[in-house]
Amino acid sequence: MYTGKVIKRLYDDKFVNGKSTYVDDIQISAYYAGFVRSPYAHAYIKSIDASDSLRVPGIVAVFTAKDLQVKDGVGIWTTYEDPKQWKFIKRKPLAEGKVKYTGEPVAIVIGTDKYSVRDAIDKVSVDYERLPAVTKMEEAVEDKVLVHDELKTNVGFDQTYSAGNVENAFKNADKVIPVEVTNNRLIPSPMEPRGIIARYEGGTLTVWYSTQVPHTARAEFSKVFGIPSSKIRVIMPDVGGAFGSKVNILPEDISVIASAIKLGRPVRWTATRSEEMLASEARHNTFRGEIAVKNDGKLLAIKGELLVDLGAYLTYTAPLQPAIIPLMIPGPYKVRDISIRSRAVYTNTPPITMYRGASRPEATFIIERIMSTIADELKLDDVTVREVNMVRADEMPYTNPFGLRYDSGDYISLLREGLKALKYQQLKGWAEEERKKGRKVGVGMAFYLEISGFGPWEFGEVRVSETGDILVITGGTPHGQGTETAIAQVVADTLQVDINRVRVVWGDTETVASSMGTYGSRTASAAASAAMVAAKEVLEKMKRAAAKMLKVDVEEVSYSSGEFSAQGRKVTWDEVASFSYSSNEPGIYAQVTLPGDVTFPYGVHVALVEVDDYGIIRVKDYKAYDDIGTVINPALAEGQIHGGATQAVGQALLEEAIINDDGQLTVTYADYFIPTAVEAPKFESYFVDRPHSSAYPTGAKGVGEAALIVGPAAIVRAVEDATGRRFNKTPIRPEDVI
């Protein structure tokens, strides 16, 4: 059996040896594209003069909005989001008439080499009439400056999520406590910036694209350009990280494709690091409200308002945040009376996309801040407060007040067992003694309940060749996680064959029949399960072929470790595979489109921090104890914890995409501090011995986002323990603690 064991990643040689192929590595005769971008957050475009730019040697064309008309703009992700709840403008390739954020593309420059393009961009003259800008979401609500005149308001989304009898619960409270929690703006920052190459020949569009969702992209390109999807091929080469940001389809991508169609020549674009920082920013929301509690720490009710900054446009994935954060605020706790008004507003800032965890880190930070606030206000222990409020095991499956059905789990037992395994109380005692000696050290814990899996379906195909080797075609689209190794493990176990005979491929719409892609920690649950079910169907076909060879009924055939047997006779896996292609029913393969739903991993994480005399905070130790369902490959799962926790250090202490009053991003990678190995803590990770499985055939629940979902709350609590101060935002900066 491979499942449950540490199996070395199968496809990493090319990454280790620098032979992987990203979009920018693809060798193809193509023009290069670059973008003229607005220096203003809000301004009319009075005129664009490209005559000097076109004199630069090698420049082929400069297109503006009037040149790149498309059939439709890019909308929102209707798989998970209801457009009827939104006021929004579909995005076109380039700004038309008015720019709405600093960095918005107003023209695309096409040339024979990227250096000429760079020179020519600076020679495009754009005459702007500057307008007042609104860059703060609290001011945008007032509608004094409108980002989109057509909408007549900056409020794109306004829904109230309400359950129970909130006012009655507040009347019965021993204490009412105000709460304010802010998740500041972040930048996902994948190592590979986004990139695209488009080729349009003979009515067929081929797109090489750094994406997480090739089939979804194909469908959107079909709508935008009016080209049948059967004539569009999207190829996903190696992708160097995405964290959710590469689900989005950007106007730059549409501009490149439109230019390729217009010119009849391939066109390519790879974002610079600065462009990547503008292309996708994330988080940025504030919850303000109050909670009703009893003196024993019982949380009776929550009411308040969530305000989400959308930036200047509604991106493909941004609607997830105002819609999912309220649903997940109850977390693993049994609060039934709750009312949250969720509003999302447009501002003259770069648009928000989704980033690892997408809504669940925000919701977890809010509810864990609430739990820690209750502990502080009532002078109770963090653990006690959580135990008092947790959903009990005998109440599972549990439907939260907004209708989310938590599938399985035992939160209280995990909390107790996890904190014991992580030596939480010993660390708390140690930190207290160290503080008496003058050191600023602290220990914090936080619990999380994640929603992952995210159906509605996923595709898997398994083929057995004439020689008995196995090809797995998955709808999952790994972009650095190594989950293709986990899929190979599951298939090898199902078929009881050597894993080295299994090859997993993905990411090409002409190879993979359909797919939803990889995001939301869904690959080990949804994609691996589809592959597992397809493998089971293949095994049944192999049994039928073996029955013919052995001249017995299929019910008489048994199979074990590469041998089919019946009535004392045996045939090997390879012999059956060969026979199946020479029989009158040739071919062994199976395709499965497996429906699925959400699942709910959970766990407790502990952080140990130290603050020096200059206010520099370091996370020394990070410990995790998780129930993620069946653990297919512990090394891969631990890797996800390590990566997520490192990003949690960034969110909690280091990273913030600061926008000034003029709407300009004021950080670069010189001062936007992404944690490196130097800032990474020492990790300790455990998975429960008796996991609560998901309903997916693999039993996996997902772990890809866990540590970034809960990590900021654990780290902030540790800083509070170290300093004695209280914090209601991320990141905590040195000036906040000295």
XYZ file of C-alpha atoms in Angstrom:
738
model
C 0.000 0.000 0.000
C 1.212 3.461 -0.861
C -1.597 5.445 0.782
C -0.557 6.762 4.175
C 3.148 6.466 3.415
C 5.762 9.056 2.620
C 6.384 8.628 -1.096
C 8.999 10.831 -2.706
C 7.459 13.216 -5.233
C 7.438 11.537 -8.635
C 7.843 14.421 -11.029
C 10.327 16.759 -9.390
C 13.528 16.071 -11.299
C 12.765 18.798 -13.820
C 12.175 21.322 -11.068
C 15.325 20.384 -9.188
C 17.399 20.449 -12.375
C 15.937 23.684 -13.705
C 14.390 21.938 -16.709
C 10.766 22.730 -16.003
C 8.875 24.653 -18.664
C 6.861 27.674 -17.654
C 4.994 29.908 -20.099
C 7.987 32.212 -20.485
C 10.195 29.218 -21.375
C 8.063 28.118 -24.315
C 9.923 28.571 -27.585
C 7.543 29.921 -30.219
C 7.800 32.617 -32.845
C 5.624 35.326 -31.337
C 5.368 39.047 -30.873
C 5.898 40.461 -27.404
C 3.306 42.555 -25.618
C 3.564 45.223 -22.953
C 1.076 47.599 -21.372
C 0.745 51.335 -20.975
C -0.701 51.823 -17.514
C -2.459 54.671 -15.800
C -0.401 56.762 -13.363
C -3.641 57.965 -11.774
C -6.223 56.236 -9.619
C -9.113 58.034 -11.274
C -9.047 60.069 -14.476
C -10.685 60.634 -17.828
C -8.676 59.504 -20.850
C -8.873 62.553 -23.133
C -6.603 61.187 -25.867
C -3.898 58.614 -26.593
C -1.103 59.399 -29.078
C 0.998 56.386 -30.082
C 2.796 57.940 -33.056
C 6.191 58.214 -31.314
C 5.851 54.700 -29.982
C 5.213 53.288 -33.450
C 8.497 54.829 -34.670
C 10.507 52.649 -32.294
C 12.242 49.946 -34.374
C 10.513 46.594 -33.979
C 7.150 47.949 -32.870
C 4.304 46.392 -34.815
C 1.189 47.920 -33.306
C -0.267 49.895 -30.440
C -3.885 49.083 -29.648
C -6.301 50.991 -27.425
C -9.810 50.131 -26.282
C -11.418 51.109 -29.597
C -9.147 48.657 -31.429
C -9.846 45.595 -29.267
C -13.584 45.168 -29.206
C -14.779 41.814 -27.865
C -18.145 40.088 -27.835
C -18.408 40.093 -24.040
C -16.413 41.165 -20.998
C -15.026 38.955 -18.240
C -17.685 38.327 -15.612
C -17.617 36.379 -12.374
C -17.305 32.718 -11.416
C -20.891 31.553 -11.771
C -20.012 28.053 -10.511
C -19.909 29.461 -6.992
C -21.306 32.969 -7.236
C -24.702 34.425 -8.071
C -24.363 37.432 -10.411
C -27.883 38.545 -9.453
C -26.587 39.550 -6.029
C -24.057 41.913 -7.544
C -23.762 45.287 -9.180
C -20.762 45.126 -11.466
C -19.278 46.066 -14.814
C -17.810 43.292 -16.946
C -14.162 43.959 -17.656
C -13.052 44.719 -21.187
C -9.485 44.367 -22.527
C -8.446 47.966 -21.907
C -9.745 51.019 -20.071
C -12.309 52.909 -22.109
C -13.007 56.571 -21.402
C -11.867 56.500 -17.788
C -9.223 54.820 -15.656
C -10.241 53.566 -12.228
C -7.016 52.518 -10.501
C -3.333 53.255 -10.702
C -1.813 50.691 -13.035
C -4.934 50.005 -15.089
C -3.900 49.129 -18.670
C -4.955 51.725 -21.239
C -3.014 50.479 -24.285
C -1.135 47.371 -25.415
C 2.141 47.728 -27.314
C 3.166 44.876 -29.644
C 6.703 44.392 -30.925
C 9.272 41.914 -32.096
C 11.218 41.906 -28.828
C 10.414 42.783 -25.264
C 13.100 45.459 -24.967
C 11.702 47.501 -27.855
C 8.274 47.093 -26.356
C 9.539 48.415 -23.047
C 11.036 51.479 -24.766
C 7.902 52.074 -26.818
C 5.593 51.962 -23.801
C 7.293 55.077 -22.457
C 6.657 56.910 -25.748
C 2.886 56.481 -25.743
C 1.399 59.846 -24.774
C -1.853 59.737 -22.826
C -3.690 62.940 -21.960
C -5.603 62.495 -18.708
C -8.025 64.703 -16.838
C -7.496 63.761 -13.252
C -10.525 63.123 -11.044
C -10.943 62.864 -7.274
C -10.319 59.301 -6.115
C -11.791 57.260 -3.298
C -9.238 54.847 -1.873
C -10.690 53.941 1.526
C -13.575 51.503 1.692
C -15.115 53.349 4.635
C -15.291 56.498 2.475
C -16.452 54.627 -0.619
C -19.628 53.579 1.188
C -20.673 57.236 1.274
C -20.830 57.362 -2.560
C -19.373 60.889 -2.697
C -16.956 59.767 -5.436
C -18.214 57.005 -7.726
C -15.816 54.469 -9.186
C -18.352 53.320 -11.786
C -20.753 56.087 -12.768
C -23.046 53.556 -14.433
C -23.727 51.760 -11.160
C -24.678 54.974 -9.316
C -23.167 53.525 -6.137
C -19.896 52.043 -4.937
C -21.668 49.254 -3.063
C -21.432 46.160 -5.241
C -22.850 43.682 -2.729
C -25.121 44.174 0.268
C -26.588 41.093 1.950
C -27.511 40.418 5.560
C -26.890 36.921 6.905
C -29.184 36.431 9.847
C -30.257 33.476 11.975
C -31.972 32.944 15.334
C -33.134 35.738 17.610
C -30.173 38.051 18.036
C -31.886 40.793 20.005
C -33.297 38.330 22.520
C -29.868 36.760 22.956
C -28.365 40.167 23.719
C -31.067 40.772 26.320
C -30.020 37.551 28.084
C -26.318 38.367 28.050
C -24.222 38.894 31.161
C -21.925 41.083 29.120
C -21.830 42.762 25.722
C -18.377 43.250 24.208
C -17.506 45.398 21.155
C -15.375 43.719 18.480
C -13.374 45.082 15.563
C -11.133 42.897 13.406
C -9.230 43.853 10.250
C -7.476 41.694 7.668
C -5.293 44.115 5.734
C -4.522 43.909 2.029
C -2.036 41.258 0.864
C -0.360 40.222 -2.380
C -0.328 36.483 -3.250
C 3.155 36.680 -4.860
C 3.648 33.360 -6.684
C 7.273 32.774 -7.713
C 6.247 32.640 -11.375
C 4.472 35.820 -12.507
C 1.440 35.278 -14.688
C 2.024 34.722 -18.386
C 0.163 33.924 -21.589
C 0.857 33.108 -25.233
C -1.993 33.234 -27.750
C -1.988 31.855 -31.298
C -4.969 32.146 -33.657
C -4.689 30.143 -36.885
C -7.387 28.879 -39.194
C -10.153 29.807 -36.796
C -8.562 27.879 -33.945
C -7.236 29.590 -30.827
C -4.408 28.007 -28.831
C -3.469 29.559 -25.493
C -0.512 28.629 -23.302
C -1.547 29.987 -19.951
C -0.264 30.107 -16.385
C -3.557 29.148 -14.799
C -5.233 26.874 -12.259
C -8.389 26.379 -14.326
C -7.676 25.644 -18.017
C -11.196 24.436 -18.843
C -12.836 27.354 -17.083
C -10.519 29.697 -18.960
C -11.476 28.015 -22.231
C -15.160 28.564 -21.481
C -14.587 32.227 -20.625
C -12.463 32.826 -23.732
C -15.264 31.272 -25.772
C -17.799 33.719 -24.316
C -15.548 36.759 -24.597
C -14.486 36.164 -28.222
C -17.479 34.269 -29.555
C -15.311 31.343 -30.627
C -16.741 27.824 -30.091
C -14.949 26.157 -27.210
C -14.268 23.195 -29.491
C -11.957 25.512 -31.429
C -10.077 26.714 -28.333
C -7.240 24.796 -26.705
C -5.813 25.953 -23.378
C -2.516 24.418 -22.327
C -1.277 24.756 -18.775
C 2.519 24.317 -18.715
C 4.373 24.056 -15.413
C 2.944 26.696 -13.105
C 5.204 28.203 -10.477
C 2.680 28.814 -7.755
C -0.683 30.522 -7.830
C -2.368 30.477 -4.373
C -5.754 31.088 -5.975
C -4.716 34.230 -7.822
C -4.383 32.388 -11.153
C -8.017 31.369 -11.229
C -8.604 34.937 -12.312
C -8.786 35.983 -15.945
C -7.313 39.423 -16.346
C -7.891 42.155 -18.931
C -4.229 41.806 -19.889
C -4.891 38.172 -20.851
C -7.874 39.186 -22.971
C -5.833 41.962 -24.592
C -3.088 39.536 -25.601
C -5.575 37.114 -27.159
C -7.456 39.915 -28.936
C -4.164 41.249 -30.317
C -3.160 37.809 -31.599
C -6.501 37.453 -33.360
C -6.271 40.944 -34.844
C -2.676 40.536 -36.057
C -2.926 36.910 -37.144
C 0.346 36.239 -35.365
C 1.101 34.716 -31.957
C 1.504 37.238 -29.136
C 3.021 36.628 -25.706
C 3.166 38.478 -22.405
C 4.817 37.688 -19.097
C 4.080 40.039 -16.231
C 6.918 41.850 -14.534
C 7.118 41.550 -10.760
C 5.615 45.032 -10.433
C 2.752 44.078 -12.732
C 2.192 40.914 -10.722
C 1.850 42.999 -7.567
C -0.883 45.050 -9.230
C -2.609 42.138 -10.945
C -3.897 40.374 -7.878
C -4.208 41.673 -4.363
C -6.209 40.000 -1.651
C -7.998 40.080 1.722
C -8.679 43.647 2.975
C -11.818 43.704 5.035
C -13.010 44.811 8.448
C -15.631 43.374 10.773
C -17.176 45.734 13.340
C -19.797 44.555 15.755
C -20.489 43.285 19.230
C -20.951 39.956 20.944
C -23.221 38.782 23.745
C -21.699 36.422 26.322
C -22.471 34.694 29.589
C -20.034 34.852 32.489
C -18.945 31.238 31.922
C -17.650 32.217 28.483
C -20.603 31.013 26.481
C -20.997 33.013 23.284
C -24.703 33.760 22.836
C -24.791 35.978 19.784
C -22.810 37.969 17.227
C -24.025 41.009 15.331
C -22.166 43.459 13.179
C -21.081 44.532 9.744
C -18.433 43.162 7.437
C -16.983 45.653 4.973
C -14.959 44.260 2.061
C -12.767 46.281 -0.310
C -13.165 45.069 -3.900
C -10.748 47.479 -5.492
C -11.795 49.093 -8.755
C -13.412 46.093 -10.459
C -15.169 42.891 -9.539
C -12.716 40.141 -10.453
C -13.604 36.576 -11.315
C -13.171 35.355 -7.717
C -13.649 38.423 -5.505
C -17.349 37.669 -4.793
C -16.279 34.711 -2.661
C -15.187 36.914 0.222
C -18.308 38.858 1.203
C -20.412 35.742 0.553
C -18.333 33.083 2.369
C -16.804 35.013 5.277
C -20.168 35.485 7.065
C -21.097 31.818 6.553
C -17.835 30.681 8.173
C -17.717 33.144 11.069
C -19.508 30.680 13.430
C -16.573 28.292 12.864
C -16.585 25.199 15.102
C -18.624 27.003 17.753
C -22.302 26.580 18.572
C -23.478 30.164 18.295
C -27.025 30.121 16.875
C -28.064 33.780 17.071
C -26.109 35.786 14.583
C -26.648 38.674 12.197
C -23.977 39.991 9.853
C -24.504 42.615 7.203
C -21.928 42.019 4.501
C -21.129 44.867 2.125
C -18.483 44.969 -0.593
C -17.477 48.287 -2.106
C -15.526 49.553 -5.075
C -12.556 51.839 -4.491
C -9.977 53.396 -6.816
C -7.409 50.729 -5.921
C -6.121 47.569 -7.659
C -8.812 44.866 -7.801
C -8.985 42.145 -5.181
C -8.733 38.476 -6.143
C -8.650 35.371 -3.988
C -5.608 34.174 -2.065
C -4.826 30.915 -0.278
C -7.785 30.106 1.953
C -9.951 32.788 0.333
C -12.425 33.933 2.992
C -11.632 31.245 5.540
C -8.530 33.003 6.959
C -10.617 36.138 7.386
C -13.516 34.295 9.030
C -11.171 32.315 11.272
C -9.287 35.430 12.332
C -12.594 37.095 13.228
C -14.037 34.216 15.273
C -10.732 33.340 16.959
C -10.246 36.998 17.887
C -13.748 36.850 19.362
C -12.862 33.749 21.404
C -9.650 35.316 22.708
C -11.491 38.562 23.471
C -14.041 36.642 25.549
C -11.182 35.008 27.450
C -9.548 38.363 28.143
C -12.740 40.192 29.090
C -13.976 37.436 31.396
C -10.484 36.480 32.627
C -10.909 32.928 31.443
C -8.485 30.555 29.804
C -8.311 30.434 25.981
C -8.882 26.692 25.976
C -11.814 26.824 28.398
C -13.651 29.407 26.324
C -13.305 27.315 23.195
C -14.382 24.094 24.921
C -17.489 25.791 26.325
C -18.571 26.867 22.873
C -17.545 23.989 20.615
C -19.965 21.757 18.744
C -19.861 18.356 20.462
C -19.077 15.083 18.685
C -22.553 13.713 19.438
C -24.048 16.669 17.546
C -22.289 15.744 14.279
C -23.128 16.102 11.485
C -23.947 19.637 12.535
C -25.672 22.307 10.499
C -24.470 25.781 11.369
C -26.953 28.686 11.609
C -26.389 29.605 7.972
C -27.005 26.093 6.669
C -23.473 24.755 6.245
C -23.462 21.073 7.190
C -20.265 20.090 9.005
C -19.788 16.508 7.847
C -17.705 14.827 10.546
C -15.324 15.499 13.388
C -14.706 15.646 17.130
C -13.537 19.155 17.836
C -13.277 18.973 21.625
C -11.273 15.735 21.621
C -8.919 17.107 18.991
C -8.471 20.305 20.988
C -7.542 18.380 24.107
C -5.386 15.774 22.391
C -3.761 18.346 20.143
C -2.749 20.737 22.885
C -1.361 17.803 24.858
C 0.658 16.584 21.880
C 1.896 20.100 21.137
C 2.831 20.638 24.826
C 0.834 23.855 24.888
C 0.504 24.141 28.662
C 4.202 23.367 29.209
C 5.113 26.054 26.688
C 2.787 28.543 28.384
C 4.468 27.841 31.716
C 7.924 28.110 30.215
C 7.089 31.432 28.550
C 5.749 32.829 31.817
C 8.982 31.951 33.606
C 11.081 33.431 30.788
C 9.122 36.687 30.898
C 9.997 36.972 34.605
C 13.636 36.968 33.463
C 12.984 39.827 31.062
C 12.468 37.998 27.785
C 9.441 38.948 25.679
C 8.260 35.492 24.690
C 4.707 34.306 24.260
C 2.632 31.314 23.268
C -0.668 31.436 21.415
C -3.165 28.891 20.186
C -6.053 29.017 17.746
C -8.552 26.514 16.389
C -9.919 26.384 12.862
C -12.692 24.782 10.905
C -12.096 24.899 7.175
C -14.509 24.388 4.307
C -12.819 22.584 1.416
C -13.394 19.998 -1.273
C -15.682 22.321 -3.205
C -17.578 20.270 -5.752
C -19.589 20.318 -7.846
C -17.577 17.614 -9.607
C -14.177 16.544 -10.835
C -12.912 14.459 -13.713
C -10.618 11.437 -13.719
C -9.565 9.011 -16.407
C -7.416 5.882 -16.186
C -5.999 4.071 -19.179
C -4.153 0.752 -19.247
C -1.806 0.342 -22.201
C -1.106 -2.854 -24.132
C 1.929 -3.389 -21.915
C 0.017 -2.894 -18.684
C 1.317 0.567 -17.848
C -1.146 3.102 -16.460
C -1.876 6.635 -17.558
C -3.985 8.786 -15.248
C -5.566 11.926 -16.684
C -6.787 14.164 -13.905
C -8.946 17.226 -13.770
C -6.772 18.430 -10.903
C -4.207 21.017 -11.927
C -1.257 20.833 -9.533
C 0.869 23.961 -9.490
C 3.531 23.102 -6.955
C 1.711 21.018 -4.349
C 2.896 17.598 -5.554
C -0.623 16.205 -5.426
C -0.084 14.310 -8.669
C 2.069 12.006 -6.544
C -0.845 11.482 -4.158
C -3.125 10.691 -7.099
C -0.583 8.139 -8.351
C -0.515 6.571 -4.877
C -4.294 6.185 -4.809
C -4.430 4.671 -8.304
C -1.475 2.345 -7.673
C -3.187 1.072 -4.524
C -6.522 0.595 -6.263
C -4.911 -1.372 -9.073
C -2.264 -2.983 -6.811
C 0.575 -2.148 -9.200
C 4.015 -0.598 -8.858
C 3.605 3.177 -8.575
C 6.448 3.654 -11.040
C 4.181 2.250 -13.746
C 1.702 5.061 -13.154
C 1.986 8.407 -14.898
C -0.312 11.323 -14.085
C -1.004 14.092 -16.619
C -3.174 17.206 -16.443
C -3.741 20.721 -17.672
C -4.447 20.458 -21.419
C -8.033 20.877 -22.577
C -7.397 18.567 -25.530
C -6.039 15.814 -23.278
C -8.326 16.172 -20.284
C -12.008 15.826 -21.188
C -13.122 18.275 -18.507
C -11.981 19.713 -15.199
C -12.754 22.163 -12.444
C -9.097 22.584 -11.515
C -7.113 22.918 -8.316
C -8.094 25.429 -5.648
C -9.737 25.286 -2.230
C -7.787 22.212 -1.071
C -9.906 19.992 -3.331
C -7.397 17.868 -5.246
C -6.790 15.037 -2.746
C -10.509 14.801 -2.125
C -12.212 15.520 -5.457
C -9.581 14.854 -8.148
C -7.913 11.864 -6.471
C -11.339 10.360 -5.788
C -12.360 10.683 -9.442
C -9.140 8.925 -10.399
C -9.784 6.236 -7.775
C -13.297 5.529 -9.076
C -12.007 5.400 -12.655
C -9.297 2.966 -11.514
C -11.934 0.726 -9.937
C -13.859 0.669 -13.204
C -10.656 -0.199 -15.037
C -9.984 -3.038 -12.638
C -13.430 -4.465 -13.324
C -12.717 -4.357 -17.053
C -9.413 -6.128 -16.449
C -11.272 -8.809 -14.495
C -13.668 -9.336 -17.387
C -10.750 -9.707 -19.782
C -9.056 -12.126 -17.366
C -12.251 -14.178 -17.188
C -12.150 -14.604 -20.956
C -8.531 -15.696 -20.810
C -9.244 -18.153 -18.008
C -12.552 -19.215 -19.595
C -14.518 -18.710 -16.386
C -17.302 -16.439 -15.253
C -16.083 -13.017 -14.119
C -17.506 -13.648 -10.643
C -14.968 -16.449 -10.247
C -11.987 -14.182 -10.881
C -10.070 -12.855 -7.934
C -7.273 -10.315 -8.111
C -4.283 -9.606 -5.935
C -1.034 -7.753 -6.514
C -0.873 -8.063 -10.277
C -2.347 -11.552 -10.678
C -5.827 -12.654 -11.678
C -6.759 -16.168 -10.608
C -9.637 -18.620 -10.916
C -9.947 -22.383 -10.512
C -6.264 -22.698 -9.645
C -5.027 -20.932 -12.776
C -3.402 -17.492 -12.943
C -2.697 -14.775 -15.489
C -0.659 -11.664 -14.860
C -1.722 -8.037 -15.088
C 0.494 -7.531 -18.146
C -0.860 -10.638 -19.883
C -4.428 -9.458 -19.367
C -3.576 -5.972 -20.640
C -2.006 -7.423 -23.779
C -4.919 -9.819 -24.304
C -7.462 -7.033 -23.888
C -6.085 -5.207 -26.906
C -6.096 -8.316 -29.105
C -9.573 -9.521 -28.141
C -12.833 -8.678 -29.856
C -13.476 -5.999 -27.165
C -10.197 -4.092 -27.277
C -9.139 -1.340 -24.921
C -9.054 -0.839 -21.160
C -9.898 2.641 -19.945
C -12.506 4.490 -17.930
C -13.593 8.087 -17.576
C -15.392 9.377 -14.488
C -16.974 12.710 -13.718
C -17.453 12.386 -9.992
C -19.904 14.692 -8.197
C -18.864 16.005 -4.805
C -19.611 18.481 -2.069
C -17.770 20.420 0.580
C -15.959 18.835 3.501
C -14.631 20.293 6.730
C -11.055 19.708 7.981
C -10.155 21.205 11.353
C -7.338 21.445 13.848
C -5.454 23.377 16.481
C -2.201 25.248 15.905
C 0.236 26.758 18.410
C 2.841 29.465 17.869
C 5.747 30.555 20.048
C 7.101 34.055 19.422
C 9.836 36.283 20.764
C 9.970 40.091 20.524
C 13.331 41.861 20.663
C 14.183 45.347 21.950
C 13.522 46.856 18.505
C 10.040 45.396 18.216
C 11.076 42.735 15.723
C 8.836 39.711 16.226
C 10.049 36.256 15.331
C 7.972 33.101 15.294
C 10.365 30.617 16.847
C 8.187 27.491 16.820
C 5.030 26.612 14.929
C 3.103 23.478 15.877
C 0.102 21.933 14.144
C -2.340 19.161 15.005
C -4.917 18.494 12.292
C -7.712 16.169 11.278
C -7.644 16.313 7.480
C -9.364 12.999 6.892
C -7.303 10.261 5.289
C -3.690 11.364 4.902
C -2.563 10.014 1.532
C 1.048 11.206 1.751
C 2.214 12.616 5.122
C 5.216 14.356 3.540
C 3.053 16.229 1.062
C 0.599 17.154 3.816
C 3.380 18.384 6.100
C 4.754 20.395 3.203
C 1.429 22.167 2.915
C 1.483 22.942 6.639
C 5.008 24.329 6.371
C 4.183 26.487 3.366
C 0.917 27.752 4.790
C 2.466 28.531 8.159
C 5.301 30.442 6.520
C 2.748 32.560 4.688
C 0.892 32.949 7.984
C 4.033 34.508 9.423
C 3.933 36.952 6.530
C 0.277 37.822 7.017
C 0.539 38.132 10.791
C 3.764 40.120 11.008
C 5.290 41.260 7.734
C 3.109 41.715 4.653
C 0.807 44.608 3.770
C 0.016 46.073 0.378
C -0.107 49.712 1.424
C -2.103 52.027 -0.826
C -1.577 55.774 -0.340
C -4.283 58.447 -0.551
C -3.593 58.841 -4.279
C -4.358 55.176 -4.835
C -0.765 54.202 -5.532
C 0.744 50.957 -4.285
C 3.620 52.193 -2.152
C 5.499 48.932 -1.664
C 7.796 46.921 -3.899
C 9.416 43.597 -3.193
C 12.146 45.624 -1.483
C 9.776 46.471 1.337
C 6.896 44.018 0.952
C 8.397 41.436 3.243
C 7.590 37.907 2.119
C 9.041 35.531 4.704
C 11.987 33.479 3.538
C 13.664 30.460 5.097
C 15.318 32.922 7.488
C 11.965 34.065 8.878
C 10.387 30.592 8.786
C 9.890 29.035 12.227
C 10.798 25.565 13.389
C 7.871 23.327 12.441
C 6.204 20.460 14.251
C 3.225 18.828 12.539
C 0.926 15.970 13.548
C -2.155 14.413 11.997
C -4.685 12.594 14.156
C -4.344 8.821 14.476
C -8.041 8.206 13.872
C -9.146 10.768 11.269
C -12.735 11.571 10.446
C -13.008 10.862 6.757
C -14.786 12.920 4.152
C -17.533 11.479 1.964
C -15.143 11.439 -0.979
C -13.897 7.922 -1.877
C -10.327 8.754 -0.835
C -11.584 9.929 2.570
C -9.338 12.986 2.281
C -10.560 16.384 3.440
C -7.777 18.707 2.317
C -4.846 20.469 3.959
C -3.569 22.955 1.399
C -4.749 26.059 3.168
C -5.054 25.009 6.817
C -2.002 26.715 8.287
C -2.649 30.043 6.569
C -6.268 29.877 7.710
C -5.453 29.502 11.403
C -1.840 30.647 11.608
C -2.379 34.418 11.803
C -4.772 33.996 14.745
C -2.327 31.741 16.627
C 0.625 34.060 15.983
C -1.247 37.218 16.976
C -2.354 35.524 20.204
C 1.256 34.596 20.921
C 2.348 38.214 20.435
C -0.352 39.299 22.869
C 0.980 36.760 25.375
C 4.508 38.099 24.900
C 3.687 41.800 25.137
C 0.521 42.035 27.200
C -1.006 44.216 24.482
C -4.111 43.580 22.408
C -4.277 43.583 18.618
C -7.194 43.499 16.229
C -5.461 43.537 12.853
C -2.782 42.008 10.714
C 0.053 42.607 10.300
C 1.440 43.516 13.739
C 4.379 45.810 13.078
C 7.399 46.583 15.279
C 6.007 50.038 16.050
C 2.866 48.363 17.413
C 4.751 46.519 20.155
C 7.399 48.983 21.365
